[in-house]
């Protein structure tokens, strides 16, 4: 390696050593709490950003991995500014210096999730091989200069999701969801502009409105977004009912709707936009919008033209300045289970397949094109041959916005700690598993399909669960069973319900004598209490009664309250709110309203009984779902609330499905917990992309993710 490259590499390592020292965590607080939750499929997102040339035949030999194989990297942008001009803007980054003399560089701005939080990073990969002859080997061990573009001073220590970044002059344009709009089921997603030199941040999205997928025009004057305006979110989790708006990038003014029904905009020049929408023939296709130059811009004056033909889904388009020859799109074809990146020749009106020739059995997401149109980028699973993969995590630390509260994402659904905190029981469809908190001694303790778990607080090693299919009707048999996890025989469980109805979500009383659960034995799903050892044979009493669904119950540590989710305010609507009731049936009251048609589910009392953690759609949708893998409920986030309904706090900020939260009986330090189990990076594509309109059939999804909750 050349001396100047060695020096740059040394400076980079020194900088990050200082950064890590400055941001080390304090000792665990004596009054701390810990919440563990599940994010559907997220532990398997070992993503990196890759690039292929647009002019050469695609092959594994000319695909380059651009990002560093650390954590999860996605949604990239090739900046047009030179590395030296970008690095000169970064305040307090004096230790990050470009090599002298200047060398060619491949640079990228992208979203990364590492160290428990989301940020936007800048990477520059320097190489000594001339650009015309560079190959995979030339970049296999590059000198990488890397810097977070949003530091603590810009974030003001706020936890939030970051998405869809681009650089316009000296300003970083991106999505963040750190500001609470103050209304239930209203997305927090908004577009911001941060000056890289001063850190000055300006909100470009009007308050009370959510914006997604920003794209800056080639001149930098205009920014286009997908937005549902002031009409708000209607609960859609597939193709959002968004329109395309444009506004001035400098301050968000002169905002105007230019396209009705559209998402994921991109510019080829300051008067030409591409976007995707579902067509009348039900294929998702790319369209072009031409803005008028001689009259006011409005939905009536903008010319709309369909670009990609029916017969396949084409979406998340990407363009480059002044390139009228081709665009890049993600596709789902009827003959493929996988999402791939293709070029669409806008002159010949034909597709040119790219990633299928490189990795045909992998999903490739969200293309973007270099300013000179010579490269297309995208993200996918990095794979063992591309720098390896990080260790599998049993507990992944997630940055908490609340002091003295640690958050962990768990690999598995319905995690619950044993009373002593040394073991975790969880669901992995099918079956119930138990693992030590350090990741050792993983065992399957129940082989059948089940959901919802709870440890007996008195009898050691007893776990309760709901044996049967999740998301099932009142007539489907689901039984409460007690499993002795220390019994290695095949008969280590006992059925506690015997009526053949839908019995689920068991929660024992703190003295271990009784269990509250939901049952459909009356024809509706209501709450009942039975003997914990003998089951319903030892006595059963009805707790709630009505033509609605009461479910997901949890008994408080002091025994005074039972929290549960219910649609009693609108039976059969699928909308759930949280309620409290005494075990004797008195004191029923609503804890929190979820807003019109909202969902608040899976309440769980803290060990001291002062807080309830739950999952809810209070924060709405944070990103266009089509830009992500499949999530059943991509609006799910984790919240806490006091028992009097005060101090509602949002804990997680992302575009995934967070759910089934639980408490640890004691505080866990904010450090990842690894375990020896290794899994392949794998995830499902959006299920609704399996629908192929012309055939009326469904392509079977190829991933392994399963639902994590059931009512």
XYZ file of C-alpha atoms in Angstrom:
711
model
C 0.000 0.000 0.000
C 1.296 3.454 -0.834
C 2.530 5.619 2.079
C -0.208 8.212 1.634
C -2.861 5.487 1.752
C -1.362 3.990 4.900
C -1.413 7.428 6.512
C -5.059 7.997 5.585
C -5.972 4.572 6.949
C -4.172 5.338 10.233
C -5.986 8.653 10.568
C -9.307 6.966 10.004
C -8.691 4.333 12.693
C -7.502 7.024 15.110
C -10.605 9.111 14.484
C -12.966 6.263 15.229
C -11.029 5.318 18.368
C -11.654 8.848 19.637
C -15.292 8.666 18.569
C -15.892 5.395 20.404
C -14.193 6.737 23.544
C -16.328 9.864 23.497
C -19.589 7.945 23.122
C -19.032 5.079 25.566
C -21.984 4.284 27.811
C -22.047 4.975 31.533
C -22.384 2.312 34.169
C -25.768 0.591 34.410
C -28.199 2.645 36.526
C -29.480 1.100 39.738
C -33.070 2.085 38.854
C -32.882 1.073 35.200
C -35.387 -0.976 33.215
C -35.067 -3.121 30.104
C -37.577 -3.874 27.354
C -37.115 -6.609 24.761
C -39.185 -6.776 21.575
C -39.307 -8.466 18.195
C -38.821 -6.907 14.769
C -40.182 -9.194 12.092
C -37.268 -10.449 9.974
C -34.916 -7.596 10.860
C -32.132 -9.731 12.422
C -31.657 -11.276 8.973
C -31.117 -7.999 7.076
C -27.397 -8.340 6.477
C -27.481 -5.731 3.735
C -24.692 -4.008 1.892
C -24.778 -1.695 -1.090
C -23.447 -3.055 -4.368
C -22.929 -1.539 -7.791
C -22.789 -2.751 -11.397
C -21.665 -0.893 -14.521
C -24.533 0.080 -16.798
C -22.654 -0.520 -20.058
C -20.859 -3.842 -19.447
C -22.569 -7.243 -19.450
C -23.572 -7.984 -15.835
C -21.628 -10.758 -14.122
C -20.383 -11.578 -10.612
C -16.905 -10.439 -11.613
C -17.917 -6.818 -12.220
C -20.258 -6.410 -9.247
C -18.635 -4.343 -6.481
C -19.586 -4.207 -2.822
C -19.362 -0.552 -1.815
C -20.271 -0.524 1.891
C -18.193 -2.066 4.644
C -20.112 -5.141 5.792
C -20.917 -3.590 9.170
C -24.525 -3.936 10.335
C -27.264 -2.963 7.845
C -26.566 -0.571 4.943
C -29.174 0.503 2.400
C -30.809 3.260 0.308
C -27.713 4.761 -1.260
C -27.000 7.913 -3.273
C -24.032 8.701 -5.502
C -23.113 12.361 -4.816
C -21.926 14.536 -7.684
C -19.599 16.651 -5.517
C -15.922 15.704 -5.280
C -14.627 13.895 -2.178
C -12.421 16.834 -1.225
C -15.337 19.275 -1.310
C -17.501 16.973 0.822
C -14.769 16.272 3.380
C -13.992 19.971 3.667
C -17.552 20.575 4.869
C -17.544 18.075 7.700
C -17.033 19.947 10.933
C -14.717 18.464 13.575
C -13.546 15.876 11.075
C -10.016 17.232 10.736
C -8.580 13.741 11.192
C -10.395 12.556 8.069
C -8.310 13.686 5.141
C -8.194 12.571 1.541
C -4.932 10.968 0.345
C -2.224 13.160 -1.080
C -1.784 13.308 -3.998
C -5.501 12.882 -4.847
C -6.536 9.404 -5.981
C -9.670 8.253 -7.780
C -12.541 7.437 -5.443
C -15.887 5.731 -5.497
C -18.093 7.616 -3.043
C -21.530 7.018 -1.655
C -24.018 8.428 0.850
C -26.326 5.878 2.450
C -28.478 4.898 5.412
C -26.856 2.663 7.987
C -28.152 1.052 11.159
C -25.309 0.416 13.573
C -24.506 0.957 17.231
C -28.190 0.725 18.014
C -29.346 3.651 15.924
C -29.957 4.931 12.407
C -27.664 7.425 10.709
C -26.513 8.614 7.305
C -22.902 7.873 6.391
C -20.486 9.048 3.749
C -17.946 6.576 2.383
C -15.140 7.227 -0.075
C -13.186 4.255 -1.426
C -9.802 5.251 -2.854
C -7.946 3.097 -5.331
C -4.824 3.431 -7.437
C -6.061 1.568 -10.531
C -7.213 3.804 -13.415
C -10.959 4.057 -13.551
C -11.196 2.528 -17.012
C -9.563 -0.705 -15.832
C -10.674 -1.014 -12.228
C -12.222 -4.321 -11.263
C -13.413 -6.147 -8.176
C -9.816 -6.917 -7.187
C -8.864 -3.249 -7.338
C -11.432 -2.435 -4.649
C -11.256 -5.639 -2.616
C -9.034 -4.025 0.067
C -9.461 -0.302 -0.545
C -8.608 2.639 1.639
C -11.954 3.692 3.026
C -12.644 7.107 4.473
C -15.922 7.045 6.348
C -17.860 9.578 8.376
C -21.356 9.909 9.861
C -23.038 12.922 8.274
C -25.427 13.579 11.136
C -23.611 13.823 14.446
C -25.050 14.206 17.912
C -25.084 17.971 17.534
C -27.370 17.762 14.491
C -29.561 15.080 16.063
C -29.603 16.804 19.473
C -29.352 13.297 20.948
C -32.733 12.467 19.429
C -33.444 8.914 18.378
C -35.055 8.677 14.961
C -35.176 6.845 11.679
C -33.203 8.241 8.742
C -34.109 7.478 5.142
C -33.619 8.317 1.462
C -30.614 10.695 1.675
C -29.235 12.854 -1.136
C -26.686 15.651 -1.283
C -27.669 18.955 -2.855
C -24.784 21.408 -2.851
C -23.701 21.655 0.774
C -26.998 20.367 2.192
C -28.027 16.835 3.062
C -31.702 16.164 2.236
C -33.283 13.212 4.032
C -36.268 11.830 5.921
C -36.378 11.744 9.714
C -39.200 10.914 12.131
C -37.978 12.611 15.299
C -40.803 15.175 15.625
C -44.116 14.166 17.176
C -47.059 15.633 15.203
C -49.247 15.267 18.290
C -51.999 13.239 16.594
C -52.546 9.469 16.879
C -51.922 7.437 13.719
C -50.170 10.333 12.035
C -46.805 9.602 10.472
C -43.821 11.381 11.987
C -41.890 11.147 8.692
C -40.783 14.532 7.346
C -38.075 15.853 5.034
C -35.203 17.870 6.499
C -32.189 19.718 5.147
C -28.940 19.825 7.135
C -25.996 21.987 6.099
C -22.929 19.775 6.384
C -20.668 22.655 7.327
C -22.703 24.371 10.043
C -25.100 21.596 11.080
C -28.027 23.993 10.645
C -31.131 21.862 10.084
C -34.348 23.083 8.487
C -37.643 21.204 8.261
C -38.931 21.302 4.678
C -42.197 19.426 5.269
C -45.084 21.513 6.655
C -46.210 20.549 10.140
C -49.196 18.231 10.124
C -48.058 16.540 6.897
C -45.957 13.425 6.261
C -43.516 13.218 3.336
C -41.689 10.154 2.023
C -38.977 9.331 -0.535
C -37.548 12.800 -1.326
C -35.699 13.379 -4.612
C -33.792 16.569 -5.445
C -33.849 17.885 -9.015
C -30.551 18.086 -10.961
C -30.302 21.846 -10.400
C -31.035 21.437 -6.692
C -33.874 23.945 -6.927
C -36.756 21.511 -6.475
C -37.452 18.548 -4.251
C -40.187 16.024 -5.041
C -41.818 13.805 -2.393
C -44.560 11.226 -2.032
C -47.157 12.464 0.422
C -50.773 11.939 1.374
C -51.021 15.612 2.318
C -53.382 16.695 5.034
C -55.812 13.855 4.350
C -53.637 11.619 6.482
C -53.071 7.889 6.617
C -56.016 5.564 6.035
C -54.307 2.447 7.392
C -52.958 1.245 4.041
C -49.903 -1.004 4.378
C -49.312 -1.890 0.742
C -49.084 0.784 -1.917
C -49.657 4.028 -0.022
C -52.355 6.354 -1.282
C -49.795 9.107 -1.822
C -49.532 11.893 -4.386
C -46.413 13.607 -5.728
C -45.630 17.128 -4.495
C -42.746 19.430 -5.313
C -41.355 22.359 -3.316
C -38.292 24.596 -3.224
C -35.351 22.754 -1.701
C -33.990 25.840 0.022
C -36.914 26.279 2.411
C -39.858 24.012 1.475
C -41.920 26.876 0.063
C -43.974 26.943 -3.156
C -45.286 23.481 -2.420
C -47.656 22.165 -5.079
C -49.208 18.829 -5.967
C -48.098 17.730 -9.444
C -49.327 14.112 -9.641
C -52.304 12.365 -8.116
C -51.587 8.775 -7.120
C -47.897 8.123 -7.186
C -44.800 7.334 -5.147
C -40.974 7.230 -5.169
C -40.323 10.239 -7.455
C -37.034 10.893 -9.261
C -35.880 13.603 -11.667
C -34.114 13.432 -15.008
C -34.273 17.218 -15.464
C -36.052 20.039 -13.652
C -39.263 19.510 -15.596
C -39.330 15.706 -15.928
C -40.218 13.305 -13.126
C -40.531 9.543 -13.004
C -42.616 7.766 -10.356
C -44.464 4.489 -9.765
C -48.135 3.728 -9.294
C -50.538 0.810 -9.589
C -52.160 0.992 -12.996
C -55.785 0.281 -13.818
C -54.712 -3.146 -15.071
C -53.288 -3.736 -11.531
C -49.642 -3.902 -12.606
C -47.368 -1.555 -10.652
C -45.620 0.483 -13.339
C -43.341 3.467 -13.805
C -44.783 6.696 -15.212
C -43.301 9.948 -16.458
C -44.622 13.374 -15.492
C -43.690 16.363 -17.650
C -44.085 19.716 -15.914
C -45.088 22.709 -18.039
C -42.559 25.491 -18.545
C -44.921 28.216 -19.744
C -47.805 28.046 -17.254
C -48.450 27.334 -13.561
C -47.725 23.784 -12.438
C -50.703 21.765 -11.220
C -52.116 18.286 -11.573
C -54.131 19.572 -14.544
C -51.148 21.032 -16.391
C -48.737 18.134 -15.862
C -48.628 15.543 -18.655
C -48.568 11.909 -17.449
C -47.306 9.016 -19.582
C -46.973 5.340 -18.706
C -43.402 4.143 -19.279
C -43.116 0.461 -18.348
C -45.541 -2.005 -19.951
C -47.926 -4.440 -18.247
C -46.854 -8.004 -17.627
C -44.573 -7.339 -14.648
C -44.344 -5.078 -11.631
C -41.817 -2.234 -12.055
C -41.251 0.238 -9.226
C -38.809 2.425 -7.229
C -37.415 4.069 -10.400
C -34.017 5.797 -10.527
C -32.664 8.333 -12.991
C -29.550 10.404 -13.568
C -29.268 14.051 -14.696
C -29.912 14.546 -18.399
C -30.101 10.818 -19.100
C -32.984 10.332 -21.538
C -31.806 6.884 -22.660
C -32.642 4.660 -19.680
C -33.888 4.454 -16.129
C -33.265 1.808 -13.460
C -36.148 0.006 -11.778
C -36.810 -2.846 -9.393
C -39.026 -5.544 -10.878
C -41.059 -8.574 -9.901
C -41.678 -10.794 -12.887
C -44.286 -13.585 -13.019
C -41.543 -16.167 -13.562
C -39.433 -15.075 -10.594
C -39.786 -15.222 -6.819
C -37.202 -12.471 -6.448
C -37.007 -8.723 -6.796
C -34.337 -7.713 -9.301
C -32.797 -4.542 -10.688
C -33.200 -3.874 -14.407
C -32.574 -1.022 -16.779
C -35.416 0.128 -18.967
C -34.365 1.573 -22.306
C -36.727 4.514 -22.795
C -35.816 4.794 -26.477
C -36.299 1.165 -27.466
C -38.912 0.522 -24.747
C -37.254 -2.672 -23.575
C -35.804 -4.075 -20.368
C -32.171 -4.993 -19.771
C -31.815 -7.428 -16.884
C -28.908 -6.823 -14.509
C -28.910 -8.519 -11.118
C -30.584 -11.753 -12.237
C -27.352 -12.560 -14.062
C -25.306 -11.934 -10.914
C -27.317 -13.442 -8.032
C -30.593 -14.843 -9.373
C -31.916 -16.097 -6.021
C -31.458 -12.901 -3.999
C -33.665 -9.865 -3.576
C -32.233 -6.528 -4.794
C -33.817 -3.298 -3.609
C -34.073 0.404 -4.456
C -31.734 1.200 -7.371
C -29.893 4.513 -7.800
C -27.694 5.723 -10.661
C -24.401 7.613 -10.630
C -24.451 11.223 -11.942
C -22.505 10.154 -15.064
C -24.927 7.239 -15.651
C -22.116 4.672 -15.684
C -23.103 2.785 -12.523
C -26.265 1.548 -10.873
C -26.346 0.852 -7.144
C -28.719 -1.207 -4.984
C -28.694 -3.144 -1.740
C -28.988 -6.854 -1.048
C -27.709 -9.532 1.352
C -23.944 -9.293 1.488
C -23.295 -13.038 1.581
C -20.375 -14.944 3.071
C -18.210 -14.461 -0.024
C -18.488 -10.694 0.175
C -16.698 -9.918 3.387
C -18.526 -12.332 5.668
C -21.364 -11.432 8.012
C -21.484 -10.087 11.545
C -22.277 -12.474 14.387
C -25.891 -13.458 14.881
C -27.374 -11.555 17.808
C -29.720 -12.943 20.409
C -30.231 -9.453 21.832
C -29.439 -6.443 19.657
C -29.117 -3.179 21.531
C -31.338 -0.433 20.127
C -30.725 3.190 21.071
C -33.241 4.237 23.701
C -34.723 7.749 23.863
C -35.446 7.331 27.582
C -32.723 7.567 30.256
C -32.188 4.431 32.360
C -34.164 2.309 29.895
C -32.314 -0.145 27.657
C -33.953 -1.594 24.564
C -33.148 -4.840 22.792
C -34.375 -6.405 19.598
C -34.775 -10.159 20.039
C -34.370 -12.954 17.482
C -37.768 -14.613 17.931
C -41.425 -13.752 18.599
C -43.182 -13.380 21.942
C -39.969 -13.376 24.025
C -40.469 -13.579 27.786
C -37.943 -13.802 30.617
C -38.026 -16.394 33.369
C -38.708 -14.914 36.842
C -34.982 -15.024 37.653
C -34.062 -13.543 34.263
C -31.632 -16.310 33.357
C -33.705 -17.841 30.532
C -35.891 -16.613 27.676
C -38.800 -18.523 26.175
C -39.965 -17.517 22.732
C -41.900 -18.570 19.640
C -40.368 -19.572 16.348
C -43.188 -20.781 14.134
C -43.639 -23.637 14.692
C -42.580 -24.431 18.220
C -41.572 -22.963 21.583
C -37.884 -22.565 22.395
C -35.918 -21.732 25.515
C -32.423 -20.227 25.558
C -30.153 -18.918 28.280
C -29.842 -15.146 28.369
C -26.229 -15.398 27.209
C -27.301 -17.319 24.090
C -26.293 -20.784 25.293
C -28.312 -23.983 25.713
C -30.892 -23.346 22.996
C -33.611 -26.039 23.067
C -36.990 -26.657 21.513
C -39.384 -27.459 24.366
C -42.641 -27.725 22.405
C -42.749 -28.889 18.768
C -46.234 -27.803 17.714
C -47.391 -24.459 16.381
C -47.987 -22.014 19.225
C -47.993 -18.315 20.041
C -47.825 -16.107 23.150
C -45.693 -17.256 26.091
C -45.622 -16.635 29.849
C -43.507 -18.090 32.670
C -45.108 -19.277 35.872
C -43.868 -16.894 38.625
C -43.779 -19.639 41.305
C -43.303 -23.087 39.756
C -39.825 -23.290 38.264
C -39.546 -24.110 34.594
C -43.237 -23.880 33.700
C -44.113 -21.930 30.565
C -47.658 -21.306 29.360
C -48.517 -20.867 25.704
C -51.352 -21.005 23.155
C -51.106 -24.208 21.106
C -52.709 -23.896 17.688
C -52.837 -21.634 14.627
C -52.417 -17.890 15.065
C -54.833 -15.416 13.457
C -57.615 -18.011 13.656
C -61.403 -17.785 13.931
C -63.542 -18.292 17.030
C -64.348 -21.841 15.895
C -60.695 -22.901 15.557
C -59.329 -25.023 18.381
C -56.461 -23.378 20.250
C -55.531 -24.600 23.712
C -53.695 -23.194 26.697
C -50.926 -25.617 27.612
C -48.418 -25.675 30.453
C -44.941 -26.825 29.400
C -42.306 -28.119 31.805
C -39.216 -26.894 29.957
C -36.897 -28.952 32.177
C -38.660 -32.193 31.271
C -36.962 -33.618 28.180
C -39.665 -36.198 27.486
C -42.271 -35.971 24.731
C -45.028 -35.623 27.351
C -43.686 -32.484 28.985
C -46.892 -30.477 28.605
C -50.441 -30.477 29.931
C -53.562 -29.114 28.240
C -55.367 -26.692 30.546
C -58.345 -25.915 28.292
C -60.623 -28.715 27.127
C -63.565 -27.118 25.333
C -62.166 -27.224 21.777
C -62.556 -23.454 21.364
C -60.044 -20.690 20.648
C -58.164 -20.191 23.929
C -55.052 -18.025 23.859
C -52.792 -15.408 25.502
C -52.354 -16.931 28.987
C -51.008 -14.747 31.793
C -50.578 -16.098 35.334
C -51.403 -14.192 38.501
C -48.362 -13.127 40.560
C -49.070 -15.857 43.142
C -49.128 -18.491 40.389
C -52.572 -19.763 41.347
C -54.689 -18.518 38.431
C -54.384 -17.745 34.730
C -56.246 -15.101 32.769
C -56.725 -15.892 29.081
C -59.032 -15.159 26.210
C -61.524 -17.724 24.965
C -64.180 -17.967 22.254
C -66.332 -20.426 24.204
C -69.270 -17.984 24.179
C -68.993 -17.353 20.444
C -66.929 -14.201 21.025
C -63.375 -13.795 22.255
C -63.688 -12.629 25.866
C -61.522 -12.955 28.982
C -61.702 -15.820 31.504
C -59.767 -16.868 34.592
C -58.990 -20.495 35.463
C -56.901 -22.522 37.885
C -53.218 -22.480 36.895
C -52.510 -26.116 37.793
C -55.736 -27.962 37.020
C -56.864 -25.660 34.235
C -60.554 -25.240 33.542
C -61.190 -28.598 35.241
C -60.224 -26.903 38.498
C -62.601 -24.001 38.056
C -63.217 -21.201 35.579
C -64.876 -17.791 35.784
C -65.808 -15.279 33.140
C -64.144 -11.845 33.388
C -65.588 -9.930 30.393
C -68.737 -10.449 28.371
C -69.757 -8.911 25.071
C -70.046 -9.294 21.288
C -66.500 -8.125 20.679
C -62.889 -9.324 21.042
C -61.009 -8.936 24.325
C -57.523 -10.396 23.981
C -53.759 -10.123 24.645
C -54.216 -9.962 28.425
C -51.475 -9.410 31.011
C -51.703 -9.627 34.812
C -50.003 -6.873 36.839
C -47.187 -7.791 39.275
C -49.227 -6.669 42.298
C -52.254 -8.651 41.162
C -54.594 -5.635 41.121
C -55.015 -5.134 37.368
C -55.321 -6.995 34.103
C -54.457 -5.085 30.942
C -55.872 -6.202 27.618
C -56.563 -5.126 24.048
C -60.131 -4.872 22.797
C -62.185 -3.803 19.809
C -65.276 -3.270 21.993
C -65.453 0.350 20.820
C -65.993 -0.930 17.251
C -66.467 -4.718 17.225
C -65.076 -6.550 14.221
C -63.253 -3.493 12.888
C -59.742 -4.765 13.540
C -59.131 -1.649 15.612
C -57.861 -2.293 19.142
C -57.512 -0.062 22.191
C -56.033 -0.822 25.607
C -58.160 -1.346 28.721
C -57.618 -2.116 32.394
C -59.873 -4.217 34.637
C -59.603 -5.645 38.140
C -59.502 -9.449 38.366
C -62.911 -9.377 40.074
C -64.447 -7.660 37.032
C -64.696 -4.148 38.494
C -62.936 -0.922 37.565
C -63.039 -1.329 33.785
C -61.487 1.698 32.086
C -59.843 2.578 28.832
C -56.130 3.208 29.168
C -55.437 4.700 25.763
C -57.368 5.425 22.591
C -55.648 4.420 19.398
C -57.344 6.967 17.184
C -59.706 6.271 14.314
C -59.334 2.603 13.306
C -56.030 2.388 15.186
C -54.297 -0.527 16.837
C -52.713 -0.770 20.274
C -51.765 -4.338 21.159
C -49.727 -6.653 23.408
C -49.689 -4.738 26.728
C -47.161 -5.859 29.341
C -46.643 -4.525 32.884
C -43.200 -3.429 34.036
C -41.761 -5.416 36.981
C -42.697 -2.604 39.386
C -46.170 -2.308 37.877
C -45.853 1.410 37.152
C -45.629 1.273 33.356
C -47.188 -0.687 30.529
C -45.291 -1.336 27.328
C -47.268 -2.050 24.163
C -47.067 -1.897 20.389
C -49.105 0.605 18.396
C -49.582 2.345 15.065
C -49.535 5.778 16.729
C -46.615 6.818 14.513
C -48.245 5.695 11.271
C -46.144 4.584 8.313
C -42.565 5.878 8.192
C -41.544 4.863 4.645
C -43.105 3.577 1.458
C -43.643 -0.135 2.245
C -42.744 -1.162 -1.311
C -39.166 -0.004 -0.641
C -38.811 -2.602 2.154
C -39.099 -6.352 2.620
C -42.436 -7.715 3.689
C -43.858 -6.611 7.028
C -47.348 -7.569 8.097
C -47.718 -4.395 10.134
C -44.963 -1.921 9.144
C -46.541 0.715 11.369
C -45.774 -1.221 14.593
C -43.661 0.707 17.126
C -43.047 0.251 20.853
C -44.494 2.671 23.430
C -44.846 2.941 27.197
C -47.540 4.613 29.275
C -48.352 5.036 32.946
C -51.402 3.326 34.408
C -53.250 6.639 34.664
C -52.844 7.198 30.916
C -50.141 9.833 31.253
C -46.596 10.076 29.890
C -47.041 8.237 26.624
C -43.519 7.698 25.225
C -42.422 6.352 21.878
C -39.404 4.042 22.152
C -38.667 2.728 18.639
C -38.326 4.683 15.413
C -38.083 2.735 12.175
C -40.087 1.549 9.167
C -40.336 -2.086 10.313
C -42.824 -4.062 12.361
C -41.913 -3.960 16.047
C -44.087 -6.002 18.353
C -44.671 -8.396 21.262
C -42.658 -6.357 23.812
C -41.723 -7.703 27.232
C -39.739 -6.600 30.276
C -36.599 -8.086 31.738
C -36.847 -8.592 35.524
C -33.650 -6.541 35.844
C -31.660 -3.978 33.875
C -29.489 -5.308 31.030
C -26.450 -3.309 29.964
C -26.668 -1.756 26.506
C -24.382 -4.319 24.881
C -25.277 -6.767 22.109
C -25.601 -10.402 23.165
C -24.309 -12.844 20.557
C -25.207 -16.490 20.235
C -23.601 -19.324 18.307
C -26.536 -19.953 16.009
C -25.877 -18.796 12.463
C -28.571 -18.077 9.926
C -28.509 -17.080 6.300
C -29.550 -13.580 5.336
C -33.082 -14.137 4.031
C -36.328 -12.222 3.953
C -39.635 -12.188 2.134
C -40.547 -9.700 -0.541
C -43.788 -7.774 -0.073
C -46.543 -10.372 -0.307
C -48.744 -8.210 -2.470
C -46.013 -8.174 -5.130
C -46.660 -11.906 -5.510
C -49.965 -11.018 -7.150
C -49.653 -11.268 -10.915
C -52.809 -9.690 -12.389
C -52.724 -11.327 -15.813
C -52.576 -14.808 -14.328
C -54.711 -14.311 -11.267
C -52.278 -16.404 -9.261
C -49.847 -15.963 -6.431
C -46.140 -16.725 -6.607
C -45.128 -18.464 -3.402
C -42.864 -16.237 -1.276
C -39.341 -17.490 -0.854
C -38.458 -16.088 2.577
C -38.761 -17.575 6.032
C -40.363 -14.813 8.088
C -43.646 -15.567 9.843
C -46.304 -13.515 11.619
C -45.337 -12.646 15.152
C -48.714 -12.069 16.719
C -52.271 -13.262 16.491
C -55.618 -12.132 17.845
